[in-house]
């Protein structure tokens, strides 16, 4: 399945890891380094899936998710959170904001691809 993925993370190393892992399986990967840049790319693009970190400068992952959901009431784009955080209250906050799933760093390439394809199958069903 060829998918387009928007990956948002303030870590250059993490963006590089995501680009390599997802590019290896044939995904088109667009990168952003904070929530503001991610929101701009999201609004002007058509990603199949978004991966976002939570702790970022300018606009954090929660703010990104809320803003992205307000832009796309007529279409469902799965948003996966990829973060070092694992607290249940943060997961609940992300789900409340509109996140589709939660993955704790470090990530396993195969499990990440599996998660992306799993949520991409539900795109448009929400």
XYZ file of C-alpha atoms in Angstrom:
126
model
C 0.000 0.000 0.000
C 1.533 3.326 -1.039
C 0.651 5.990 1.481
C 1.561 9.587 2.106
C 2.606 10.296 5.675
C 3.123 13.654 7.344
C 5.610 13.209 10.210
C 5.928 16.020 12.756
C 8.748 15.968 15.294
C 11.142 18.622 16.594
C 14.024 16.146 16.666
C 16.039 16.135 13.447
C 17.239 12.633 14.292
C 13.676 11.362 14.753
C 12.558 12.961 11.476
C 15.464 11.244 9.739
C 14.611 7.862 11.320
C 10.964 8.192 10.313
C 11.832 9.272 6.780
C 14.178 6.308 6.354
C 11.845 3.724 7.913
C 8.772 4.845 6.003
C 10.573 5.576 2.756
C 11.980 2.051 2.830
C 8.475 0.608 2.466
C 7.553 3.014 -0.320
C 5.632 5.656 1.587
C 5.795 9.265 0.527
C 6.989 11.133 3.625
C 6.636 14.845 4.308
C 8.374 16.231 7.381
C 7.666 19.132 9.716
C 9.636 20.240 12.771
C 6.826 21.580 14.984
C 3.075 21.762 15.216
C 2.820 25.073 13.348
C 4.778 23.796 10.357
C 2.876 20.522 10.546
C -0.448 22.319 10.518
C 0.569 24.359 7.480
C 1.634 21.206 5.611
C -1.506 19.397 6.741
C -3.789 22.212 5.550
C -2.063 22.450 2.173
C -1.559 18.743 1.587
C -3.504 15.526 1.584
C -1.720 13.065 3.854
C -3.190 9.620 4.356
C -1.792 9.439 7.892
C -0.155 11.923 10.285
C 2.420 11.029 12.920
C 3.069 13.684 15.537
C 5.184 14.082 18.619
C 3.620 15.699 21.679
C 6.439 17.767 23.187
C 7.433 20.333 20.579
C 8.087 24.086 20.577
C 5.630 26.660 19.198
C 2.622 24.342 18.873
C 2.692 21.013 20.700
C 1.105 17.787 19.513
C -2.135 18.362 21.420
C -2.541 21.783 19.816
C -1.720 20.349 16.404
C -4.319 17.582 16.746
C -7.045 19.970 17.892
C -6.287 22.431 15.083
C -6.078 19.688 12.438
C -9.391 18.213 13.533
C -11.037 21.636 13.340
C -9.830 21.955 9.733
C -11.084 18.566 8.599
C -14.574 18.038 9.847
C -15.530 16.617 6.465
C -12.701 14.055 6.195
C -10.963 11.740 8.577
C -7.183 11.590 8.536
C -5.752 9.210 11.116
C -3.341 10.890 13.530
C -0.863 8.727 15.432
C 1.013 10.162 18.382
C 4.661 9.056 18.563
C 6.186 10.221 21.828
C 8.361 9.326 24.791
C 5.371 10.021 27.056
C 3.296 7.113 28.340
C 1.095 8.570 31.092
C -2.547 7.452 30.799
C -3.835 10.995 31.332
C -1.804 12.231 28.367
C -3.117 9.395 26.194
C -6.659 10.297 27.242
C -6.038 13.958 26.443
C -4.719 13.060 22.989
C -7.678 10.780 22.288
C -10.045 13.514 23.435
C -8.328 15.949 21.051
C -8.834 13.493 18.189
C -5.758 11.253 18.069
C -6.290 7.863 16.477
C -3.502 6.002 18.264
C -0.479 6.287 20.536
C 3.002 4.781 20.076
C 5.806 5.143 22.614
C 9.361 5.861 21.384
C 11.645 4.278 20.523
C 9.688 2.721 17.716
C 10.128 -0.567 15.903
C 10.003 -0.040 12.102
C 7.753 -3.037 11.431
C 5.320 -2.218 14.226
C 5.145 1.406 13.102
C 4.334 0.375 9.520
C 1.739 -2.095 10.823
C 0.113 0.659 12.916
C 0.069 3.074 9.966
C -1.523 0.533 7.632
C -4.036 -0.447 10.287
C -5.263 3.128 10.805
C -5.053 3.958 7.094
C -7.585 1.180 6.481
C -10.062 3.114 8.608
C -9.540 6.437 6.786
C -12.848 7.811 5.736
C -14.842 5.544 8.012
C -15.073 8.057 10.856
